[in-house]
């Protein structure tokens, strides 16, 4: 079996590699717990693994793990998210938007606003430049509209 090779679509994911400081809007009201740290590494340019650690609003530490890659057979970005908060693995599929700077990821999972129900989510990773990116998460309401849940700002640590 021949080893897979990175495609041009993997170039977007390569920009994630490094060490990042994160500030989330939901945490900004409590500055001493506002900053998380993330480290992103590459597995031979095919898969990108992001591990973050920080303090949750209301107290308690958390760890998150995001894995992203590109599946040429699907023509989509794929990935998953796990964390130390929920007993659920989020599974993503996505596309790069026309701006070439924004990755749109879609998933379905537990409704964070209505216990016992599921919801659809859209999340965007947007690079402002090589050292700054944002992450936004939106939930789909029962009427089909989308509402922003959170925004996180990432700054590369040098």
Tab-separated table of C-alpha atoms in Angstrom, residues 47 64-71 74 76-83 88-95 103-109 120-125 135-138 150 152 154:
chain	number	residue	atom	x	y	z
A	47	UNK	CA	-3.701	15.019	9.894
A	64	UNK	CA	-9.943	19.603	24.293
A	65	UNK	CA	-8.652	17.640	21.308
A	66	UNK	CA	-9.441	18.468	17.673
A	67	UNK	CA	-8.271	16.347	14.748
A	68	UNK	CA	-8.600	17.632	11.164
A	69	UNK	CA	-7.617	16.300	7.773
A	70	UNK	CA	-8.792	16.291	4.176
A	71	UNK	CA	-10.461	13.273	2.548
A	74	UNK	CA	-15.197	12.781	-0.180
A	76	UNK	CA	-14.279	17.385	2.144
A	77	UNK	CA	-12.354	18.291	5.238
A	78	UNK	CA	-13.034	15.777	8.017
A	79	UNK	CA	-12.353	15.682	11.702
A	80	UNK	CA	-13.526	15.123	15.219
A	81	UNK	CA	-13.578	16.867	18.592
A	82	UNK	CA	-13.454	15.408	22.071
A	83	UNK	CA	-13.122	17.138	25.401
A	88	UNK	CA	-19.620	12.812	23.131
A	89	UNK	CA	-17.358	12.741	20.072
A	90	UNK	CA	-18.250	15.459	17.585
A	91	UNK	CA	-17.683	14.405	13.949
A	92	UNK	CA	-17.054	17.116	11.354
A	93	UNK	CA	-17.274	17.490	7.612
A	94	UNK	CA	-16.464	20.751	5.949
A	95	UNK	CA	-15.344	22.857	3.059
A	103	UNK	CA	-12.906	26.534	6.914
A	104	UNK	CA	-16.611	25.785	7.491
A	105	UNK	CA	-17.189	22.676	9.601
A	106	UNK	CA	-20.616	21.128	10.137
A	107	UNK	CA	-21.649	18.646	12.811
A	108	UNK	CA	-24.565	17.420	14.876
A	109	UNK	CA	-24.569	16.721	18.583
A	120	UNK	CA	-26.898	21.036	14.081
A	121	UNK	CA	-23.805	23.223	14.442
A	122	UNK	CA	-21.683	25.253	12.028
A	123	UNK	CA	-18.209	26.232	13.076
A	124	UNK	CA	-15.762	28.422	11.228
A	125	UNK	CA	-11.991	28.624	11.487
A	135	UNK	CA	-13.206	30.256	15.717
A	136	UNK	CA	-16.962	30.808	15.788
A	137	UNK	CA	-19.648	28.300	16.691
A	138	UNK	CA	-23.295	28.611	15.611
A	150	UNK	CA	-19.239	31.668	20.935
A	152	UNK	CA	-12.624	32.537	20.214
A	154	UNK	CA	-6.230	32.775	18.619
